Short mmCIF file of C-alpha atoms and ligand atoms in Angstrom, two decimals:
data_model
loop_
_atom_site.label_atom_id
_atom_site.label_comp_id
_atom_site.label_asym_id
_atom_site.label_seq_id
_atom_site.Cartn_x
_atom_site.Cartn_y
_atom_site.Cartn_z
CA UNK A 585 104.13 87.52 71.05
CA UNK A 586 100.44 88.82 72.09
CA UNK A 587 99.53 86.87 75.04
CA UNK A 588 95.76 86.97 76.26
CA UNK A 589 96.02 86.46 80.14
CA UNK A 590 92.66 85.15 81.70
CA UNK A 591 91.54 84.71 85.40
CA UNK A 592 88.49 83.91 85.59
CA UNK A 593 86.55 84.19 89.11
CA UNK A 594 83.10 82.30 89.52
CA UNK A 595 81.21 85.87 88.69
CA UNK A 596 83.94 87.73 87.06
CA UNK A 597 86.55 87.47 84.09
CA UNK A 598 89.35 89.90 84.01
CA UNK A 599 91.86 89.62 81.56
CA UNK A 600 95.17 91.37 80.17
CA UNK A 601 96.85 91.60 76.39
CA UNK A 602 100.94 91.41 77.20
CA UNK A 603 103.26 91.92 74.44
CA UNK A 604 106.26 89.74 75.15
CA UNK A 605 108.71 86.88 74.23
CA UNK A 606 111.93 85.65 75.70
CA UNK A 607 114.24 88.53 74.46
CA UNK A 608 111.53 91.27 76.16
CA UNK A 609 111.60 89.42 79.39
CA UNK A 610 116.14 90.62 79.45
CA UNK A 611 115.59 93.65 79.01
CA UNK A 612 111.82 94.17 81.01
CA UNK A 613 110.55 95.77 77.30
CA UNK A 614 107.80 93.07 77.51
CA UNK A 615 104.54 95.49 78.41
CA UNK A 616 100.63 95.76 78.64
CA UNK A 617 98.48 96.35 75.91
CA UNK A 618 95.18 96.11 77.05
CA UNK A 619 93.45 95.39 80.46
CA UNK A 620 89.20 94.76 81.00
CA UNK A 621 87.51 93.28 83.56
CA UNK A 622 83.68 91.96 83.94
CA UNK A 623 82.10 91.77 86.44
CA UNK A 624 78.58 90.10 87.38
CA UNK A 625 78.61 87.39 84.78
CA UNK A 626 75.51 85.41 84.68
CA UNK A 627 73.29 88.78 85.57
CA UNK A 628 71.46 90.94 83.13
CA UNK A 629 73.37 94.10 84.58
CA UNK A 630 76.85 92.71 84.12
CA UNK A 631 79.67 95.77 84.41
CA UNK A 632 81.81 95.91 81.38
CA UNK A 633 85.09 97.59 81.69
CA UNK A 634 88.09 97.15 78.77
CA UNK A 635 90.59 100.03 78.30
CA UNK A 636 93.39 99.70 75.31
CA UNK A 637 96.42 101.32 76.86
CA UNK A 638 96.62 105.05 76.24
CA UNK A 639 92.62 105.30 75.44
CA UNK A 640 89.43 106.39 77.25
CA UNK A 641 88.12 102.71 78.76
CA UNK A 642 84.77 101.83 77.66
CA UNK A 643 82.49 101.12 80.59
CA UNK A 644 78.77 99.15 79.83
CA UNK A 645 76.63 97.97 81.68
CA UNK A 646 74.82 94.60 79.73
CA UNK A 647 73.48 91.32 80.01
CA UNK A 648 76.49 88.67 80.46
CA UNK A 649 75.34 85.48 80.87
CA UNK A 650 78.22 83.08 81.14
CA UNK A 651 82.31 83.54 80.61
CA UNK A 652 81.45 82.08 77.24
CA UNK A 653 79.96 85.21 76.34
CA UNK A 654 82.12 87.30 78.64
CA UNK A 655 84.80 86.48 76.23
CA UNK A 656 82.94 86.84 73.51
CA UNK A 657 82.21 90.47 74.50
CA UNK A 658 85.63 91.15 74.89
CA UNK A 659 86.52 89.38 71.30
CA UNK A 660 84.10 92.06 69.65
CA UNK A 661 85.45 95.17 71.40
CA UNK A 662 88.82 93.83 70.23
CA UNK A 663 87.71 93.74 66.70
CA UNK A 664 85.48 96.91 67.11
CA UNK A 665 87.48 99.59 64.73
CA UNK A 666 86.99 102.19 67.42
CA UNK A 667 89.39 100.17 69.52
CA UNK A 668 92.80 100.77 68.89
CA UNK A 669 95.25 98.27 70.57
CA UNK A 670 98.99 98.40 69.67
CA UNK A 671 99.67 95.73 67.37
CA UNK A 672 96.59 93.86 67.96
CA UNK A 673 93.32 94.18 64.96
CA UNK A 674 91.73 91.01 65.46
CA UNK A 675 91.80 87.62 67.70
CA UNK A 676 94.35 86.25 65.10
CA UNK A 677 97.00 88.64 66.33
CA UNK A 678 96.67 86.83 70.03
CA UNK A 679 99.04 84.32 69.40
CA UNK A 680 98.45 82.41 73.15
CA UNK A 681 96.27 81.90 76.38
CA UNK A 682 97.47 81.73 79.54
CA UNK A 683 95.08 80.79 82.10
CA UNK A 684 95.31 81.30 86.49
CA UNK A 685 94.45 78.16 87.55
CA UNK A 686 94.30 78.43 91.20
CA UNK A 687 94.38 74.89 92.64
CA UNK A 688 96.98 72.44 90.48
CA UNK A 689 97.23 69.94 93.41
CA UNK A 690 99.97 67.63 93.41
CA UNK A 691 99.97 66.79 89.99
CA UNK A 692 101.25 70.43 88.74
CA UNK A 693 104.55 71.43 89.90
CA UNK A 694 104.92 74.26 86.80
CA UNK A 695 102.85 75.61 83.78
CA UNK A 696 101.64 73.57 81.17
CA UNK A 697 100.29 73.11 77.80
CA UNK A 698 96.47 73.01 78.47
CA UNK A 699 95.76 69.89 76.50
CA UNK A 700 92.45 67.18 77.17
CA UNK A 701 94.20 65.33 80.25
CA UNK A 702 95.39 68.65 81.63
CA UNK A 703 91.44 69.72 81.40
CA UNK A 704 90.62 66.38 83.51
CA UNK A 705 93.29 66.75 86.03
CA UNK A 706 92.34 70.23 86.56
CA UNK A 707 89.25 69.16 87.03
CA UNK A 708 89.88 66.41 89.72
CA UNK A 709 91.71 69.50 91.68
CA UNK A 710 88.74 70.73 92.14
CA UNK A 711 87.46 69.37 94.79
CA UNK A 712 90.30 71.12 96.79
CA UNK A 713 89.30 74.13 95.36
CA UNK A 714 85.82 73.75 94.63
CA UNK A 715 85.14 77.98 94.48
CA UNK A 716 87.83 78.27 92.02
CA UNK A 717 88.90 75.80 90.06
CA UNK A 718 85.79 75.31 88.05
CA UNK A 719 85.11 78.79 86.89
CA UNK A 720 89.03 78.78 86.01
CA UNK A 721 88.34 75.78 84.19
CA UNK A 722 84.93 77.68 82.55
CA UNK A 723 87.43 80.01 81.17
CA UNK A 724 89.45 77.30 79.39
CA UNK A 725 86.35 75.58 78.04
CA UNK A 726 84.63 78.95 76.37
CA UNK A 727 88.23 79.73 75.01
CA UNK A 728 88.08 76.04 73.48
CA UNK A 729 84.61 76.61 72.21
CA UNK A 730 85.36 79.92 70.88
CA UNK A 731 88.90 79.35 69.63
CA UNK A 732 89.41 75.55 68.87
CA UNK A 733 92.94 74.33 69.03
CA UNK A 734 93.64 77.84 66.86
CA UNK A 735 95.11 78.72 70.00
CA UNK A 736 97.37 77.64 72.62
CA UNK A 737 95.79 77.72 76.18
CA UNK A 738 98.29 77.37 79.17
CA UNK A 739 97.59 77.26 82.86
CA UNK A 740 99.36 78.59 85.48
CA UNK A 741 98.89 77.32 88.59
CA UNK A 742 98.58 79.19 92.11
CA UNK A 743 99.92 76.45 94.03
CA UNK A 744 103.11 75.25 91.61
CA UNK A 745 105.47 77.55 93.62
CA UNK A 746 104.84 76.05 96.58
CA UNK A 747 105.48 72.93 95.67
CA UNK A 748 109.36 72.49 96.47
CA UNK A 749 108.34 72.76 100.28
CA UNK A 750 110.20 70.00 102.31
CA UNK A 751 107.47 67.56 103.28
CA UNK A 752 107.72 68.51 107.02
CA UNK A 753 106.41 71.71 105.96
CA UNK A 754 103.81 70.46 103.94
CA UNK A 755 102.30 67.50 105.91
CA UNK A 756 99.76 68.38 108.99
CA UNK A 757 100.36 65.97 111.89
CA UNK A 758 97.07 64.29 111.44
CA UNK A 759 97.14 60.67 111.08
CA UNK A 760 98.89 59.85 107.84
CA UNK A 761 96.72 58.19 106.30
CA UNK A 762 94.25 61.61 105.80
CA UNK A 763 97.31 62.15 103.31
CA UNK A 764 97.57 58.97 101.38
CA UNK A 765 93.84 58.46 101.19
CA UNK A 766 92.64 62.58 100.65
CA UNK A 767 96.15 64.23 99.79
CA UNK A 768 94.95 66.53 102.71
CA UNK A 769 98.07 68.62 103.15
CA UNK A 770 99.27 72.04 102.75
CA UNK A 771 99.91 73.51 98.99
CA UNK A 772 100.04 77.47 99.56
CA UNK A 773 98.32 79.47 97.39
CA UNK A 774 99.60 83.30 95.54
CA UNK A 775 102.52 81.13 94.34
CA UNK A 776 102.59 83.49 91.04
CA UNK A 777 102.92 86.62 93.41
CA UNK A 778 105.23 85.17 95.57
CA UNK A 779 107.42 84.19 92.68
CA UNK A 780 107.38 87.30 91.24
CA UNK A 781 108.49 89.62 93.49
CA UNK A 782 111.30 87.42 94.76
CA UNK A 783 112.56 87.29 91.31
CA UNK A 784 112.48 91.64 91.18
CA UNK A 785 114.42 91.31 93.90
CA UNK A 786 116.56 89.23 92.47
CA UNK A 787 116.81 91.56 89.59
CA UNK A 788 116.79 94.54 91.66
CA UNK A 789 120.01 93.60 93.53
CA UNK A 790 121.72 91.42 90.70
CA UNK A 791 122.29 88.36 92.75
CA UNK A 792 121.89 84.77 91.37
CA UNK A 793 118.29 82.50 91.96
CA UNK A 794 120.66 80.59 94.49
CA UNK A 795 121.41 83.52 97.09
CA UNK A 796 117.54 84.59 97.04
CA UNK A 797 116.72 83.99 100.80
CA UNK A 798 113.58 86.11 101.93
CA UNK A 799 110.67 86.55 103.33
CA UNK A 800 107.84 87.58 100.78
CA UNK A 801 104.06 88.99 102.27
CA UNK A 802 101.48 89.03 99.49
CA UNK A 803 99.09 91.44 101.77
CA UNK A 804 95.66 92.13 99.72
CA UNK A 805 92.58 91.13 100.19
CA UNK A 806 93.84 87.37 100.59
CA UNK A 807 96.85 87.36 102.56
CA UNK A 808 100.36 85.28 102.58
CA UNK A 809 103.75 84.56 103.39
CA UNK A 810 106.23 82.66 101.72
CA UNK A 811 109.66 81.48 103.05
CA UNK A 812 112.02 81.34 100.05
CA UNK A 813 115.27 79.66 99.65
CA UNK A 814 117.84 79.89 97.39
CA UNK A 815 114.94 80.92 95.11
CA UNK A 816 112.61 78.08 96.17
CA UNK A 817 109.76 78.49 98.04
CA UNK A 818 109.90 76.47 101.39
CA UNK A 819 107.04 77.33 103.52
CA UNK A 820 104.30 79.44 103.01
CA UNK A 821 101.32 80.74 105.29
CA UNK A 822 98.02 79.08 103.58
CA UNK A 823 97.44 75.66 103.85
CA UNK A 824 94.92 73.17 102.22
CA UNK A 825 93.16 75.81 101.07
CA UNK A 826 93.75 79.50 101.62
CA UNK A 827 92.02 79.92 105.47
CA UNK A 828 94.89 79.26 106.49
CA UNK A 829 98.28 81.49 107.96
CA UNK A 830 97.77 85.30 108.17
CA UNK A 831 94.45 87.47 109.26
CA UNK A 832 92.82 88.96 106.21
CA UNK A 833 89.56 91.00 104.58
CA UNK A 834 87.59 88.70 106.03
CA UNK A 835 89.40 85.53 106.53
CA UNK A 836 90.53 84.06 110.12
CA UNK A 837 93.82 82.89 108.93
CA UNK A 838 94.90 80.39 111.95
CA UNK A 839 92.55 79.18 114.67
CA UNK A 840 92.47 76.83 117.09
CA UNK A 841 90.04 74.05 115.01
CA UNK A 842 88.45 73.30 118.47
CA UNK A 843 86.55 76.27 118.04
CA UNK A 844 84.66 74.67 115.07
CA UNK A 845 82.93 72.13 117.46
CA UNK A 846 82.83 74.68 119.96
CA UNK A 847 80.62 76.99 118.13
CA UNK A 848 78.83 74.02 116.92
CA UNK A 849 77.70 73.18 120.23
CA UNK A 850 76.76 76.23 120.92
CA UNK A 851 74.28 76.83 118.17
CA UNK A 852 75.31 79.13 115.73
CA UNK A 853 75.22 77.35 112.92
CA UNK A 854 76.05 74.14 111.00
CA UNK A 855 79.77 73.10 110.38
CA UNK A 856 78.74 74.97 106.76
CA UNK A 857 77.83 78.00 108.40
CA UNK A 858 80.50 78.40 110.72
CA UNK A 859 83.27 77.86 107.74
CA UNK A 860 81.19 80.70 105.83
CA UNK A 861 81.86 82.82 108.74
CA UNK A 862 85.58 81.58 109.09
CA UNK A 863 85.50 83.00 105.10
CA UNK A 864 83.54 86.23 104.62
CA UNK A 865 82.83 87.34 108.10
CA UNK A 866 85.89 87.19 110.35
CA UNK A 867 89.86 88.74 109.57
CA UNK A 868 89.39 92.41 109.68
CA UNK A 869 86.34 92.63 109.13
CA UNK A 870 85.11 90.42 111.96
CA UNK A 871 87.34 91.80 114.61
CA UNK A 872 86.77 95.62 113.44
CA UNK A 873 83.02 95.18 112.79
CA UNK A 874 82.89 97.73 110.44
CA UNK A 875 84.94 96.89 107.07
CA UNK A 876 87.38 94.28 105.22
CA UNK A 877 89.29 97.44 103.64
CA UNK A 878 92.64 98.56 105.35
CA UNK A 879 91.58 101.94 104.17
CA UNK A 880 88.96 102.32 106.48
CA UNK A 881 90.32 101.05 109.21
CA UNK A 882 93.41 102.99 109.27
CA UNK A 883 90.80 106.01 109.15
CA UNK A 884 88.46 104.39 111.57
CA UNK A 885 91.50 103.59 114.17
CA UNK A 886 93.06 107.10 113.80
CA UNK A 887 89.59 108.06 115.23
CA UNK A 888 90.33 105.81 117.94
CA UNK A 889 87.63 103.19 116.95
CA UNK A 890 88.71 100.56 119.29
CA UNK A 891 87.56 97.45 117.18
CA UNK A 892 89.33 98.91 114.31
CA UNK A 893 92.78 99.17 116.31
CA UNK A 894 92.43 95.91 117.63
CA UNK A 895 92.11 94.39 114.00
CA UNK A 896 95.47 96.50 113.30
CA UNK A 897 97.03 94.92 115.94
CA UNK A 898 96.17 91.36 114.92
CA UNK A 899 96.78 91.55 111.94
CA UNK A 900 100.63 92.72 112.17
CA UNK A 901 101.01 90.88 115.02
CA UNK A 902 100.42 88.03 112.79
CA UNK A 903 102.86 88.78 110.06
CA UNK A 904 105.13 89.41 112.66
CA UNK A 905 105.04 85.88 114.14
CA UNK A 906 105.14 84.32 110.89
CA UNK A 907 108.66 86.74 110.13
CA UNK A 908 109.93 85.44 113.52
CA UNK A 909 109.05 81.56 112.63
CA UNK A 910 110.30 81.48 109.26
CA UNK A 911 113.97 83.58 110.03
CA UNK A 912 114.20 80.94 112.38
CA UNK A 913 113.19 78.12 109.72
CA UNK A 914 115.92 79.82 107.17
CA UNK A 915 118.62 81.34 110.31
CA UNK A 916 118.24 84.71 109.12
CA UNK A 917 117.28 86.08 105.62
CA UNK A 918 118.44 88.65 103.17
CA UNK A 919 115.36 90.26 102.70
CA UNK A 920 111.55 90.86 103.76
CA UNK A 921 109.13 92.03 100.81
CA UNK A 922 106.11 93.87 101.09
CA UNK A 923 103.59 93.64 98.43
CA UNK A 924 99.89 93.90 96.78
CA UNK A 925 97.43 95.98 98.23
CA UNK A 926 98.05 96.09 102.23
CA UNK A 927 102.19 95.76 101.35
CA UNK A 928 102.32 98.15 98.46
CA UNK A 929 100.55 100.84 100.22
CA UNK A 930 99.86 101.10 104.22
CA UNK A 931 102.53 102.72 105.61
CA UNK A 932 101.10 101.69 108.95
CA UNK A 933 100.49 98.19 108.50
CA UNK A 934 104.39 98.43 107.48
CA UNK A 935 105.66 100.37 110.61
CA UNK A 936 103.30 98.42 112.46
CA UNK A 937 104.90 94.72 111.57
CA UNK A 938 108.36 95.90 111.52
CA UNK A 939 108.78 97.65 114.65
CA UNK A 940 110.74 95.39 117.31
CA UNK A 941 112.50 93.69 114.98
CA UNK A 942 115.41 95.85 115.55
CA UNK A 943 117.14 92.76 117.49
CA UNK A 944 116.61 90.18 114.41
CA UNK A 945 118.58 93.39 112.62
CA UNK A 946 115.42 94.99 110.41
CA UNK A 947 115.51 98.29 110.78
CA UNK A 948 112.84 100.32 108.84
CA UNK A 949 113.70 103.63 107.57
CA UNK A 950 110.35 105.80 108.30
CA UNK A 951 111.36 108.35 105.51
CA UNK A 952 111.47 105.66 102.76
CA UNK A 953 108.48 103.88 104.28
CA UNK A 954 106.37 106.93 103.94
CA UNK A 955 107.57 107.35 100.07
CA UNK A 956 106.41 103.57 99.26
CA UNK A 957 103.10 104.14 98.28
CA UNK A 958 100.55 104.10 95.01
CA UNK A 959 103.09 101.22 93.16
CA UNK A 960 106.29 102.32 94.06
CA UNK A 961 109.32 100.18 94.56
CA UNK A 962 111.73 100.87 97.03
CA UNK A 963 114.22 99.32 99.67
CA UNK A 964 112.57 101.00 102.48
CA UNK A 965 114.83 99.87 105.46
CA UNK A 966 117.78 102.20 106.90
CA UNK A 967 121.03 101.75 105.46
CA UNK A 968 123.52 99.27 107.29
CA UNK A 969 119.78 97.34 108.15
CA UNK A 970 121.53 93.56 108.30
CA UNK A 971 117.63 92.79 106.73
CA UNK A 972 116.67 94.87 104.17
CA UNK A 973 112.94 95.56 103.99
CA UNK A 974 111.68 95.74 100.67
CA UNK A 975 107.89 96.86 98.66
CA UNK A 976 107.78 95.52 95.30
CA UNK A 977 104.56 95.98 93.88
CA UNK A 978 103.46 92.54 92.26
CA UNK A 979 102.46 91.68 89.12
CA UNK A 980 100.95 88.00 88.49
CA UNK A 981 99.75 88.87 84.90
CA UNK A 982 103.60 89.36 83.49
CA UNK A 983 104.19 86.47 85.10
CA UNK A 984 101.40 84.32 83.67
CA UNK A 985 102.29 86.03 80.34
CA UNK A 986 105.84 85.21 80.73
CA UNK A 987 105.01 82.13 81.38
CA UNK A 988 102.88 81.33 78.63
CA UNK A 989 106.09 82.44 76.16
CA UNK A 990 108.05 79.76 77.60
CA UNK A 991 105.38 77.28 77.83
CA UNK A 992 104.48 77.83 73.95
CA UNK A 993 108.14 77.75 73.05
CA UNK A 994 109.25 75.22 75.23
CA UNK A 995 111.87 76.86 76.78
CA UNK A 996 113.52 76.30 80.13
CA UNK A 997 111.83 78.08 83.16
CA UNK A 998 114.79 80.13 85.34
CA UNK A 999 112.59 81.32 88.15
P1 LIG B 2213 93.45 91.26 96.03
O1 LIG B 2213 94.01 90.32 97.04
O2 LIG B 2213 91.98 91.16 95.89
O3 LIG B 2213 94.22 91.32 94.74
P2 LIG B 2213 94.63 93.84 96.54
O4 LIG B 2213 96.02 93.35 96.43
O5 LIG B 2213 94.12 94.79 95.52
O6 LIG B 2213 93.61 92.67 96.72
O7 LIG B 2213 94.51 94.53 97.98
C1 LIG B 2213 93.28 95.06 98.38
C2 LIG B 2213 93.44 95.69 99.75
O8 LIG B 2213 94.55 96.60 99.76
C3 LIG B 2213 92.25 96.52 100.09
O9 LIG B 2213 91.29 95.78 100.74
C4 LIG B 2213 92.81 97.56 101.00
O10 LIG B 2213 92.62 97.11 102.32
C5 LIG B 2213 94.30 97.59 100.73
N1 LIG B 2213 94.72 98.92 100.26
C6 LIG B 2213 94.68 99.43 99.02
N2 LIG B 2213 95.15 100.71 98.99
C7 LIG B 2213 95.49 101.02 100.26
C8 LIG B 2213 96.03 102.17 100.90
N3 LIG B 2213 96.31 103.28 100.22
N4 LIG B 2213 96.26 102.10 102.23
C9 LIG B 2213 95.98 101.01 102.93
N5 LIG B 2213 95.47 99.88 102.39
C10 LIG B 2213 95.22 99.88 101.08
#
């Protein structure tokens, strides 16, 4: 099955063609046909890049003026007979959609069949979400306007992992009522990434879903961590909405909330302002002062740019705490995993969060840790660790395309 996987941002659409079905996900044959991504939608200068696997990309710059014609564009490059994607001529060989929907609220505990109630719920998550869900939900209208029912359209959801968590986990101790009346509570978001790499692991060391007990760190631009249970996800890092839990680009991650009315007071902005700067302007960049991108700072703190080491320093020192608190939540786990950007590739940010662990019994081998870079995965901790450290690069769009397969054929999830 030809699966079109579609996350669409509020200025960008990136998408994926998988080629898979339930006997490819066994044996891991399942694989990527085609990847694009544009970016700048609604500008006249939007940047065009789709590249069939095994060809030269083609890169444009053009006027894009809404993911209706986003998709559009990528519809005629598909159909162009200068592309040549394996097994795929025209839209008719796409034989499902499967949408990232990042916010499914309560209401979504799995993937589903995109149908005209699923549109509306969606819809009424928004207002948790209210920079993502509606250009996700853009995406799923242009498909329907392009497409019709000819196709099946299926949403994955961010937040459906998450949502075994025990309710003491979930639930902020705010007066009750901010629950009943506002669902205000925590959902965690990466769920797909989380659930991912937990089930490598899984496959990686050929236990069953019920012995799974780690410790998974999504570390990219967004950052999180997941407690996971005998394969269920427990408690995880972000909260109502993704400010919460670990330092990141250019998110806080945890604060005291006092400081909200402090700053208030204080005149630097309204309560608007000062959660823009809680956004975009704080994490690494706001501590370093001079970029969101680990890259740079690594460079920058080699250099002995104070700022930048500081960020370092906060930022593992944050992962760290969050290790501590949730191998106390689970007494002791199996495994930690390292993934996306930060995970997949900073040696430093690795050594960085794992050293003085020793006593919880995670030893990290610095060999292996060195060899874990550009998408390698690897058990990286020394032999005889009683944790084993793991980086298992992620990959949300198998997921979302696996997904979609069992979605469209109605069969039973097992992870
Ligand atoms: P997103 O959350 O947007 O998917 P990614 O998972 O791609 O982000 O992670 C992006 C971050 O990964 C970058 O900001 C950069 O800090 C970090 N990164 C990528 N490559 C490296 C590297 N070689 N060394 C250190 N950090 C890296």
């Amino acid at each position: 099955m030809n699966v079109f996987v579609l996350n669409c941002g509020s200025s960008s659409v990136k998408f994926q063609i998988i080629n898979t079905d339930l006997d490819m996900f066994e044996n891991d044959s399942d694989h990527r046909v085609a990847k694009g991504l544009i970016e700048r939608v609604g500008k006249d200068d939007a940047i065009i890049r789709l590249e069939a696997e095994g060809q030269e990309a083609v890169k444009a710059v053009e006027p894009i003026h809404d993911h209706r014609e986003a998709i559009l564009r990528i519809k005629k490059w598909m159909e162009d007979p200068n592309t040549k994607i394996q097994g795929i001529h025209s839209w008719d060989d796409i034989q499902a959609i499967g949408h990232r929907v990042v916010h499914g609220g309560e209401k979504f505990t799995k993937s589903v069949k995109i149908d005209k109630d699923v549109l509306s719920e969606i819809e009424e998550c928004s207002d948790l979400a209210p920079l993502h869900n509606p250009a996700n939900l853009k995406g799923i209208q242009a498909c329907y306007e392009i497409f019709g029912d000819k196709i099946l359209q299926v949403a994955v959801f961010d937040t459906a992992f998450h949502s075994t968590m025990p309710e003491e986990a979930y639930m902020y101790a705010i007066p009750l009522e901010y629950y009943e009346k506002y669902k205000v509570r925590r959902y965690g978001f990466h769920g797909t990434s989380h659930r991912y790499v937990a089930y490598r692991y899984r496959k990686l060391v050929k236990i069953p879903r019920e012995e799974v007990n780690v410790i998974t760190l999504h570390l990219g631009n967004g950052c999180s961590a997941a407690a996971i249970q005998k394969g269920k996800s427990i408690n995880t890092t972000m909260g109502l909405t993704p400010l919460e839990g670990l330092v990141m680009g250019t998110r806080s991650g945890d604060i005291d909330p006092a400081i909200i009315e402090y700053l208030f007071n204080k005149g630097i902005g309204s309560v608007a302002e000062i959660f823009n700067i809680l956004n975009k302007k704080s994490g690494l960049m706001g501590v370093s002062g001079i970029s969101n991108d680990m890259r740079d700072l690594e460079k920058a703190a080699a250099e002995g740019h104070h700022r930048a080491q500081l960020a370092l320093k906060i930022f593992a020192l944050r992962v760290k705490k969050y290790i501590g608190a949730y191998m106390a939540e689970m007494n002791g786990v199996n495994a930690i995993i390292f993934t996306a950007g930060i995970g997949e590739n900073s040696v430093l940010i690795r050594k960085m969060v794992c050293e003085g662990l020793e006593n919880l019994g995670l030893e990290l081998d610095d060999e292996l840790n060195k060899q874990a870079v550009g998408g390698k995965c690897l058990k990286i901790s020394k032999e005889g660790s009683r944790v084993a450290v793991w980086v298992i690069p992620t990959n949300e769009e198998l997921l979302l395309a696996r997904d979609t397969v069992r979605v469209v054929k109605d069969a039973p999830r097992r992870w």
